Coordinates of C-alpha atoms in Angstrom, one line a residue:
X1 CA 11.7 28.7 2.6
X2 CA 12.7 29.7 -1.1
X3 CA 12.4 26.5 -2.8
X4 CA 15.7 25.3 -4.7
X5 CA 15.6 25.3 -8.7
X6 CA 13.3 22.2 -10.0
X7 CA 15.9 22.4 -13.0
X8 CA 19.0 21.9 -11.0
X9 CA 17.4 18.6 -8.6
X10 CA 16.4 17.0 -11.0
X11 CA 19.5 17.2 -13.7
X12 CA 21.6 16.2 -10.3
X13 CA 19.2 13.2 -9.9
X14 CA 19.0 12.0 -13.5
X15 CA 22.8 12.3 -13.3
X16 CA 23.0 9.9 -10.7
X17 CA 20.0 7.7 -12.3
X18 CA 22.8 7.7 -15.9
X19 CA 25.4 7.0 -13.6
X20 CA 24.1 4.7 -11.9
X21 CA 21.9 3.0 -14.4
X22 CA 25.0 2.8 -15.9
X23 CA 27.4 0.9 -13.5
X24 CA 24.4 -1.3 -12.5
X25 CA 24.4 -1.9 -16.5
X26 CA 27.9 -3.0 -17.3
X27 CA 27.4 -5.3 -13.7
X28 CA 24.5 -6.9 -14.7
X29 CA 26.2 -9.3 -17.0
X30 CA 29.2 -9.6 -15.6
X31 CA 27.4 -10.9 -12.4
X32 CA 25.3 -13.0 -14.8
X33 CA 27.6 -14.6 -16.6
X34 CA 30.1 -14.8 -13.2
X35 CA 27.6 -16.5 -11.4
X36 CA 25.3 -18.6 -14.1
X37 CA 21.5 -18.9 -13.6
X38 CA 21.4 -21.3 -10.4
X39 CA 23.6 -18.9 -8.4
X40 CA 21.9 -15.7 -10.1
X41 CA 18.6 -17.2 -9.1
X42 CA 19.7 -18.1 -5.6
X43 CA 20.9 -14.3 -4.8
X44 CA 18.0 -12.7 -6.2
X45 CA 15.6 -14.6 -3.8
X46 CA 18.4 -13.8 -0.8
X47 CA 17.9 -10.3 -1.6
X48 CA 14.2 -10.7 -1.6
X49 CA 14.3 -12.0 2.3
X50 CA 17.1 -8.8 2.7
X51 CA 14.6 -6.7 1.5
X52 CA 11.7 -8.2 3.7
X53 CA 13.4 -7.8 7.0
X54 CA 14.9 -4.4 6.3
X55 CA 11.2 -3.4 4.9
X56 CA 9.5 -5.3 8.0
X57 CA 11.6 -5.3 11.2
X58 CA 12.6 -1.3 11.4
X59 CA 8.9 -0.6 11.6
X60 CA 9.7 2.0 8.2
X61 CA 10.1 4.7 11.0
X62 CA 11.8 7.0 8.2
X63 CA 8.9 6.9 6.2
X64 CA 7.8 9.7 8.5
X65 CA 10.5 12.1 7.3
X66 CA 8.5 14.3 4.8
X67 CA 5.5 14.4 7.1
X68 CA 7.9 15.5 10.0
X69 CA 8.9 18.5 7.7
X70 CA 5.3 19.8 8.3
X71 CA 5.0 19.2 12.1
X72 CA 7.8 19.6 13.8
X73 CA 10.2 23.0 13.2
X74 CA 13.4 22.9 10.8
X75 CA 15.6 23.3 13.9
X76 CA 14.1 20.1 15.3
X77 CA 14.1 17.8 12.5
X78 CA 18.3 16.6 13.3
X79 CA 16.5 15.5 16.5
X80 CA 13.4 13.9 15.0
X81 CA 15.8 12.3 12.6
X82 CA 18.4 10.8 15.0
X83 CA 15.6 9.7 17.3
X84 CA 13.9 7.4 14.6
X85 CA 16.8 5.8 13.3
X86 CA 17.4 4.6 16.7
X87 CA 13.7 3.8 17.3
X88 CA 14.3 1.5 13.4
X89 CA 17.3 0.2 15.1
X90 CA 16.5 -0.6 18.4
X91 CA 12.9 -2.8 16.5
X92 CA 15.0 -4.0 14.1
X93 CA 17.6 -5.3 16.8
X94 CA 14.8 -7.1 18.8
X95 CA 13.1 -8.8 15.8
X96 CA 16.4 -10.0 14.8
X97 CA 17.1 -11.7 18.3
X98 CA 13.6 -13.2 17.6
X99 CA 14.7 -14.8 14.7
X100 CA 17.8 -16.1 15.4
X101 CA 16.7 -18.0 18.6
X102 CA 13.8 -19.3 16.3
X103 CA 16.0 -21.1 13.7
X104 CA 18.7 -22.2 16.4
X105 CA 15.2 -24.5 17.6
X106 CA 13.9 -24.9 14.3
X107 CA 17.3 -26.1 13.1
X108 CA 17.3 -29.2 14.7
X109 CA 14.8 -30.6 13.0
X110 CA 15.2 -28.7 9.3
X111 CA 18.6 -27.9 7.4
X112 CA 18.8 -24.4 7.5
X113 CA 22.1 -21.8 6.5
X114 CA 22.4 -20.3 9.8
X115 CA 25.8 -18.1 8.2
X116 CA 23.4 -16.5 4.9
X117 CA 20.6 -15.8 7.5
X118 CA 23.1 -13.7 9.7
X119 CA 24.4 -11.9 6.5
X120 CA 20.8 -11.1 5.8
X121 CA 20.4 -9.7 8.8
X122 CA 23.5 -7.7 8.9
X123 CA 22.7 -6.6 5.7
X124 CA 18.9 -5.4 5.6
X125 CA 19.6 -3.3 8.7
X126 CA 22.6 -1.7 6.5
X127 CA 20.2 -0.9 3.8
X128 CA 17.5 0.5 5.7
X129 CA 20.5 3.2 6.8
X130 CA 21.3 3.8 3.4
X131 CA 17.5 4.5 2.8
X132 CA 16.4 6.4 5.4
X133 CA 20.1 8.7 4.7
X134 CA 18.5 8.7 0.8
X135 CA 14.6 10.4 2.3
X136 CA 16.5 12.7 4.4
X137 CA 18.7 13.9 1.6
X138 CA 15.7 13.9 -0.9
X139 CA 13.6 16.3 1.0
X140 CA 16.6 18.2 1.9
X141 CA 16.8 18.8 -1.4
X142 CA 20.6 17.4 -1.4
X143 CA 20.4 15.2 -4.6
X144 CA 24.5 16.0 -4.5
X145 CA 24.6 13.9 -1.3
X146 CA 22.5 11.3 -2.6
X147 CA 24.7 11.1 -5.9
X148 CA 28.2 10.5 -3.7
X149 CA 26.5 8.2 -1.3
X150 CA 24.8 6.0 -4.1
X151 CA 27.7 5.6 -6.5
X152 CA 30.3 4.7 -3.5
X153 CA 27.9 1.9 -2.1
X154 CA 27.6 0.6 -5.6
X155 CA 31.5 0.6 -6.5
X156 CA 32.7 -0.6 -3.5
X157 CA 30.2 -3.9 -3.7
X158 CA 30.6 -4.8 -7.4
X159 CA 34.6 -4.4 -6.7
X160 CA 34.8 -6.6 -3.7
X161 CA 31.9 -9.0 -4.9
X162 CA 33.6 -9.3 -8.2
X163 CA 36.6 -10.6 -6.2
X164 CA 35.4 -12.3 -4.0
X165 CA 33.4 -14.8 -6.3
X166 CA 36.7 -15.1 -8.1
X167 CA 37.9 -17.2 -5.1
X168 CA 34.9 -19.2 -4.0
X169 CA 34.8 -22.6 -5.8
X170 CA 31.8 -22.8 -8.8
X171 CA 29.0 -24.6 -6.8
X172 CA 28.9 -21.7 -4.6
X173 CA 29.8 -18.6 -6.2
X174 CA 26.4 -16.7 -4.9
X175 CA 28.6 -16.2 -1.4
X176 CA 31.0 -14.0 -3.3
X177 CA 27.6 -11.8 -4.0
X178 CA 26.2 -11.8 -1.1
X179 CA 29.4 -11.1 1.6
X180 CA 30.3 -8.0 -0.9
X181 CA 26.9 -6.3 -0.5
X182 CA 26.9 -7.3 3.3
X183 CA 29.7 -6.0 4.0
X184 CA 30.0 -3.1 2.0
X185 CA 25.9 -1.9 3.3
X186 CA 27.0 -3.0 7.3
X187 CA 29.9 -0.5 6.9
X188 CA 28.1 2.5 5.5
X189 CA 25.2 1.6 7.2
X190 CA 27.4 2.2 11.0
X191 CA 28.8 5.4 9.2
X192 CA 25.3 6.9 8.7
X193 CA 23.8 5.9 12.2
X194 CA 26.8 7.7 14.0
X195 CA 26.9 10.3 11.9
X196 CA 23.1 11.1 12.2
X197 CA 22.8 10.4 16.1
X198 CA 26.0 12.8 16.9
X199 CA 24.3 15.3 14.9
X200 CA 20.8 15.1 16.1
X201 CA 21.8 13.9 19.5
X202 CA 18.7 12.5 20.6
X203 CA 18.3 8.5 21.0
X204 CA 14.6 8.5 22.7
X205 CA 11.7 11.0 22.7
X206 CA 8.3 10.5 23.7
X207 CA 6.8 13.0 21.4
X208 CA 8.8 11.9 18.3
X209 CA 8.0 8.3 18.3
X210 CA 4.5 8.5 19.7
X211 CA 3.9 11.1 16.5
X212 CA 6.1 8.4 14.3
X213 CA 4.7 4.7 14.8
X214 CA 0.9 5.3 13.8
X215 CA 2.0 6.6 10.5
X216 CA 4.7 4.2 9.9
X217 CA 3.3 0.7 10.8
X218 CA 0.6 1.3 8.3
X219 CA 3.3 2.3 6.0
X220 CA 5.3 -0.8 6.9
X221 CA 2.7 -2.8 5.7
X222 CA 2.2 -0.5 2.3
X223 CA 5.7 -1.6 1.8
X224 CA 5.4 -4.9 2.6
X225 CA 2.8 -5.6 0.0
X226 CA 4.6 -3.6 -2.5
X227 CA 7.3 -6.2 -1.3
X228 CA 5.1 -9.3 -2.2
X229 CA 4.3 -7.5 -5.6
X230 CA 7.5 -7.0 -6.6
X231 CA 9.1 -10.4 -4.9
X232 CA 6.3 -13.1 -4.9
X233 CA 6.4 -14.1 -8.7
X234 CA 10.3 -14.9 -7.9
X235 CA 10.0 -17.1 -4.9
X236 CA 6.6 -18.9 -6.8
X237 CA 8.7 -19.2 -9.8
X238 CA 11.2 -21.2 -7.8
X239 CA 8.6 -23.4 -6.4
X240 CA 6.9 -24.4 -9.1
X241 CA 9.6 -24.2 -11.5
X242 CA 13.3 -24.0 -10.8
X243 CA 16.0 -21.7 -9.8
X244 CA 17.0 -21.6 -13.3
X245 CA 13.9 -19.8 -14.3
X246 CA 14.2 -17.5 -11.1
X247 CA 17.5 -16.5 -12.7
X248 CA 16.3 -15.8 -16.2
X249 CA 13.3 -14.1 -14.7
X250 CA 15.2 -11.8 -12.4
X251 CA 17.4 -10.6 -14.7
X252 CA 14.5 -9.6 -17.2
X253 CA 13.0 -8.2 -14.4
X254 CA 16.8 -6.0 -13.0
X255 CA 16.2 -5.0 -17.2
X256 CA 13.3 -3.6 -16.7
X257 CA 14.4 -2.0 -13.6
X258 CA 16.1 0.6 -15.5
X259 CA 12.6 2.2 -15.9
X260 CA 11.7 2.0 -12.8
X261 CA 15.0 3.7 -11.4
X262 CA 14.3 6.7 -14.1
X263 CA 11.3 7.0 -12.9
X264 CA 12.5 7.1 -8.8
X265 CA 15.0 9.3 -9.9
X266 CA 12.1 11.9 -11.9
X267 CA 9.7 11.5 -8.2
X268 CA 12.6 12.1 -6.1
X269 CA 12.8 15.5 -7.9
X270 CA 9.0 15.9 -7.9
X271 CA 8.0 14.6 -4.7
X272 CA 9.6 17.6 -2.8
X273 CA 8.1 20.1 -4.7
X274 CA 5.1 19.1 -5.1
X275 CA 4.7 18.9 -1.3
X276 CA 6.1 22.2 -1.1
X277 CA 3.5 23.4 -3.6
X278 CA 0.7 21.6 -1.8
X279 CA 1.4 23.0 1.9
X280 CA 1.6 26.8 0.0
X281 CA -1.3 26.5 -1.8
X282 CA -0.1 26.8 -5.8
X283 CA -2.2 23.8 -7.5
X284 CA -1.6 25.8 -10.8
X285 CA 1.7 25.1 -10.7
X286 CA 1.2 21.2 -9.9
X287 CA -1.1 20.8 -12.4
X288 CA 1.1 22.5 -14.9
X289 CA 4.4 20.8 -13.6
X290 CA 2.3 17.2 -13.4
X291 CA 1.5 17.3 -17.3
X292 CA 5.2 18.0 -18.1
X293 CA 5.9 15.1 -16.0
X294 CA 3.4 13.1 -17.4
X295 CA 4.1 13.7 -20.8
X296 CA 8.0 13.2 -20.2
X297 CA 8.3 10.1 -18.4
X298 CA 5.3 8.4 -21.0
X299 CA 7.8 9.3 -24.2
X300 CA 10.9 7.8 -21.9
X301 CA 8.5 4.5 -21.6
X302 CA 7.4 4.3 -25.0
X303 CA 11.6 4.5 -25.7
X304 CA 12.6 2.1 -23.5
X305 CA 10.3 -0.3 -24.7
X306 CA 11.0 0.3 -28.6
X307 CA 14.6 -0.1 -28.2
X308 CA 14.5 -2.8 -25.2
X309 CA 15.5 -6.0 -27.5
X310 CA 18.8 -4.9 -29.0
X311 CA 19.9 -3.3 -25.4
X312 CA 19.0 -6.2 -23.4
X313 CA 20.8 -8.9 -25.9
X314 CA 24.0 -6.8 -25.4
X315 CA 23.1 -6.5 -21.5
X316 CA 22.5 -10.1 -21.1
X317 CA 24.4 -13.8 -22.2
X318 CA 22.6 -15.8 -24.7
X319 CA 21.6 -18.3 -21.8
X320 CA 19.5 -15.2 -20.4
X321 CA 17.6 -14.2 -24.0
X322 CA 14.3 -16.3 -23.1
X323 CA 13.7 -13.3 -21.0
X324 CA 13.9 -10.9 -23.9
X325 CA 10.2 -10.7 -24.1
X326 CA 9.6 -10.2 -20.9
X327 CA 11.2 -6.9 -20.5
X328 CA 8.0 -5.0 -22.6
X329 CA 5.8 -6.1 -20.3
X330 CA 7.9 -5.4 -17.5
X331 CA 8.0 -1.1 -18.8
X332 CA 3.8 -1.6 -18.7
X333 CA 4.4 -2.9 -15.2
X334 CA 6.4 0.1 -14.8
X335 CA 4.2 2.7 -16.1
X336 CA 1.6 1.6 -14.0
X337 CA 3.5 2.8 -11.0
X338 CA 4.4 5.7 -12.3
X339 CA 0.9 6.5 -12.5
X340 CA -0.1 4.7 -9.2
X341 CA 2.7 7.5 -7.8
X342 CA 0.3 10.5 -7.5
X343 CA -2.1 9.2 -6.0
X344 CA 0.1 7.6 -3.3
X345 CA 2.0 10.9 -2.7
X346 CA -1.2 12.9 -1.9
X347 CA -2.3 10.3 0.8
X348 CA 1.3 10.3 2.2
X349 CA 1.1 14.0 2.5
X350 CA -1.9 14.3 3.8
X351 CA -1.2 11.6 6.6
X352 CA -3.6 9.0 5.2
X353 CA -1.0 6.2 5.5
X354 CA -3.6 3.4 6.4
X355 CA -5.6 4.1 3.3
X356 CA -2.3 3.5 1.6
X357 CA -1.3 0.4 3.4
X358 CA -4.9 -0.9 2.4
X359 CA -4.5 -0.4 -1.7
X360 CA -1.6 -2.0 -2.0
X361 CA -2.7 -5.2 0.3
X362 CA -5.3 -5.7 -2.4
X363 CA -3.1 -5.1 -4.9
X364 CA -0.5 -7.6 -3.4
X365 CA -3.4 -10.2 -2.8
X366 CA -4.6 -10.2 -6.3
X367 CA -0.9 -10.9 -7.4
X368 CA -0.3 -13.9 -5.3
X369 CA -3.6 -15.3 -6.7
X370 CA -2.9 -14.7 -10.0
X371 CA 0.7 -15.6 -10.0
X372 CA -0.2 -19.2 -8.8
X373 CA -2.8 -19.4 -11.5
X374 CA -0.7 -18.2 -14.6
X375 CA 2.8 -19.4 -13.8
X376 CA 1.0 -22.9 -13.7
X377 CA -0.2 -22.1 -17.3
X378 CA 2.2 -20.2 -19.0
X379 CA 5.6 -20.4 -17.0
X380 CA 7.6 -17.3 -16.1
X381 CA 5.4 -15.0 -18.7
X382 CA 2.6 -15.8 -16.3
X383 CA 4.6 -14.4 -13.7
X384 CA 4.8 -11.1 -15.6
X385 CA 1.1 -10.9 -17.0
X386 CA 0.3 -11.3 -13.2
X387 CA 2.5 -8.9 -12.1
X388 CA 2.0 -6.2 -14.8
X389 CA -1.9 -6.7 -14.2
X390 CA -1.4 -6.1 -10.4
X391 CA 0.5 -3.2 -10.6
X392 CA -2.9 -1.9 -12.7
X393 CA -4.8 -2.8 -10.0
X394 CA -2.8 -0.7 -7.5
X395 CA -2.9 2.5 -9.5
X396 CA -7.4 1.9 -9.4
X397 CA -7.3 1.1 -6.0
X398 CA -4.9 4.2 -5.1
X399 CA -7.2 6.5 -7.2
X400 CA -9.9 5.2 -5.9
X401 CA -9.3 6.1 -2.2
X402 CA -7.3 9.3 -2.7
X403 CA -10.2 10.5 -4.6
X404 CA -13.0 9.6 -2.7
X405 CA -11.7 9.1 0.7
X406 CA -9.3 12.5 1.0
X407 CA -11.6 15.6 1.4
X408 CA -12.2 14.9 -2.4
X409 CA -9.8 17.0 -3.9
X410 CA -7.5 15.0 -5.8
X411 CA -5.5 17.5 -8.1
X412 CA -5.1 14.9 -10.6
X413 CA -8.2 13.6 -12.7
X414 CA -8.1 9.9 -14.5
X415 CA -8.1 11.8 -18.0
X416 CA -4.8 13.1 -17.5
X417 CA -3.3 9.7 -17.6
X418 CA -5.5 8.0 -20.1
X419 CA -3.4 9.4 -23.7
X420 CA -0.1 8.3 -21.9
X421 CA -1.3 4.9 -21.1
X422 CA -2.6 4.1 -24.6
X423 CA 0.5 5.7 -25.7
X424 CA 2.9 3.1 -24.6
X425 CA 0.4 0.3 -25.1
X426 CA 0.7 1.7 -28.5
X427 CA 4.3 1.7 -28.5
X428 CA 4.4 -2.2 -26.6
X429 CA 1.7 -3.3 -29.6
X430 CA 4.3 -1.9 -32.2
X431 CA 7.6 -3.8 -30.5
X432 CA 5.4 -6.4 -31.3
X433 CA 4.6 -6.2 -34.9
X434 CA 8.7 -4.6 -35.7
X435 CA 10.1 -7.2 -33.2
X436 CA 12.2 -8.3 -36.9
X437 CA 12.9 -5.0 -37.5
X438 CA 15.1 -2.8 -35.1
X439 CA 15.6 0.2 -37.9
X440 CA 12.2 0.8 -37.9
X441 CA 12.1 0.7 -34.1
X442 CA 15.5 2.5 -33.0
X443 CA 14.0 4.9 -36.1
X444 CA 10.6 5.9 -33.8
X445 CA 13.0 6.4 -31.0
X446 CA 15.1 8.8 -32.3
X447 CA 11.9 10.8 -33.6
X448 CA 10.6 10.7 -29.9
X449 CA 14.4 11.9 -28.4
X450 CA 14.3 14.7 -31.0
X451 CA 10.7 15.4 -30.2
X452 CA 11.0 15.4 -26.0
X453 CA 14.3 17.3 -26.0
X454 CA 12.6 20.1 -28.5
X455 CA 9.9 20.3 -26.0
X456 CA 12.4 20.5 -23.0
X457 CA 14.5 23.5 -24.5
X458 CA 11.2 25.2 -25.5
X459 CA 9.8 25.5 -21.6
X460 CA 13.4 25.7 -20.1
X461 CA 12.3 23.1 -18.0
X462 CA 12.5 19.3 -17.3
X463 CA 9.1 19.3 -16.3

């Protein structure tokens, strides 16, 4: 198979990352401000629960979609594909019976919102399409696809949310929210399944799932962790604190998400390549495409955290600027799992996917356990010291077991990713000591654009 340019992938994804990034951007505060911190707060933790069925009750059977790639023929993968969505559907479909005859018991005796359980439901099975349609595009190398699919989900929600919490009365706004994602995900989420299944025409094979679930349980439960990583300082922050907080948190936290998304968008370009490198043998060119990458996203990092004040007081109300600080720590967080990323990829590729479920479980447990113990001293920064030191954590333990548990052949050594790290420690330590004074920052910035984009035009290459 001739691969498809690097170059063109991955302008198409960061396309759709600015695009995107962008929309999401001018939403932020007008959901923010539209909704106030309580009702802000109280969505952010309904989309945590979304996110934990869609991650838990489809068994992640799409996870399997790269590996598939390597084992089964190209001619077979529209089957392979159509018969794992179903198998995701049909799991997800039971679990969610399970639940629903669980609360009408338990809801005798406890005062449960049987109508924002439903919509949960509806809605985490509607994302899961819209994910496993996003891996099947990515290592079809289809980042077009991906682009229309992304920016129509995202348009149609914020329009319809936007009016819908225009008619709900104030104490309850968050349903305005949470019925335009629903229905907006449960629509697209139908068009995918349908489309797939008619094109891969194949509901149930033996062969396909037996090959499928021992890979993705474990990998359910990598994601799960990740899940409690990511989620658990929100729902402890509303325990211990109050929904309020949640709200100032999470939007901090959406902030620093920006990073994050460049980054997905950067490993959706890399991640199929690099496999395709791997199974053909050329780990010159990983190692000489993995310092480009390495180098690139560490001077987008170092950026974003320079410039992150001034953006995020424009981004966000004055009632949200506690958070302001937060968002440094959040791009540490960030750069952590950009670094945990290679790792992770090697064990996925190489089938390994209970190794991976096991890293991230310890990474998740040392979160929880610190969370509790610095949100009690030090608030909602606790929640992000915690979290930021986690995410460490998860790039050792990764390392750790890709290196010595994988045939021992890691292509990537813990020196390559030593001068980024103290790099953007460098450049939080610095936000730090300028905080007063943005010329001086926005002026490092604009040396490190000129400076990456010289370096770009000079290979011809992103990375």
């Amino acid at each position: 198979m001739a691969i498809i340019s690097e170059n063109k992938v991955t302008i198409l994804n960061i396309s759709s990352t600015i695009i995107l990034q962008g929309l999401t951007f001018f939403s932020g505060p007008i959901f923010s401000s539209m909704l106030g911190p309580d009702n802000y707060g109280i969505v952010s933790i309904y989309l945590t629960w979304v996110s934990l069925a869609s991650t838990v009750f489809t068994l992640q059977a799409g996870s399997t979609l790269a590996i598939a790639r390597s084992n089964f023929p190209m001619e077979r993968q529209k089957e392979y594909q159509s018969s794992v969505l179903s198998l995701a559907t049909i799991a997800y479909s039971v679990f969610s019976v399970i639940i629903l005859l669980g609360i009408a018991v338990i809801s005798k005796h406890y005062t449960l919102n049987m109508l924002l359980i439903f919509c949960g439901l509806l809605h985490g099975w509607g994302m899961y399409c819209v994910q496993f349609a996003n891996a099947k595009f990515t290592y079809e190398f289809r980042a077009d696809k991906n682009l229309i699919l992304s920016v129509l989900i995202l348009l149609l929600s914020i329009v319809l949310s936007v009016f819908l919490i225009k008619l709900i009365p104030t104490n309850e706004k968050y349903w305005g929210r949470v019925v335009g994602l629903t229905v907006i995900y449960v629509i697209v989420g139908i068009g995918i399944y349908i489309g797939i299944c008619r094109t891969g025409k194949v509901i149930y094979n033996k062969n396909y799932w037996v090959f499928t679930l021992p890979l993705a349980i474990p990998t359910m439960f990598h994601l799960l962790a990740n899940l409690v990583l990511n989620q658990s300082d929100k729902l402890m922050i509303q325990g211990m604190m109050n929904e309020s907080d949640v709200g100032i948190y999470s939007l901090a936290c959406s902030f620093g998400a920006v990073l994050n998304t460049i980054w997905s968008a950067l490993n959706n370009s890399w991640v199929p390549f690099y496999y395709e490198y791997t199974r053909t043998d050329q780990i010159d060119k990983i190692k000489y495409h993995a310092k480009n990458y390495i180098e690139l996203f560490t001077i987008i990092a170092m950026g974003f955290i320079l410039l992150s004040k001034e953006v995020f007081h424009i981004y966000a109300s004055r009632e949200f600027w506690e958070g302001t600080d937060l968002v440094p720590l959040f791009a540490i967080g960030q750069y952590f799992i950009f670094m945990y990323s290679f790792p992770v990829n090697y064990e996925f590729y190489n089938k390994k996917t209970k190794l991976v479920a096991i890293g991230t479980i310890l990474a998740a447990f040392c979160n929880v356990t610190m969370n509790f113990i610095l949100i009690k001293c030090i608030g909602i920064k606790g929640a992000v010291v915690a979290t930021t030191l986690s995410f460490g954590l998860q790039f050792i333990f990764h390392y750790i077991l890709a290196d010595k548990t994988i045939l021992g052949n890691l292509p990537f050594r813990l020196k390559e990713f030593i001068p980024g790290f103290i790099a953007v420690c460098c450049s939080f330590c610095l936000y730090w000591v300028t905080r007063e004074f943005w010329m001086i920052r926005w002026g490092i910035g604009l040396i490190l654009a000129i400076f990456l984009l010289t370096k770009i035009v000079k290979r011809k290459e992103i990375f």
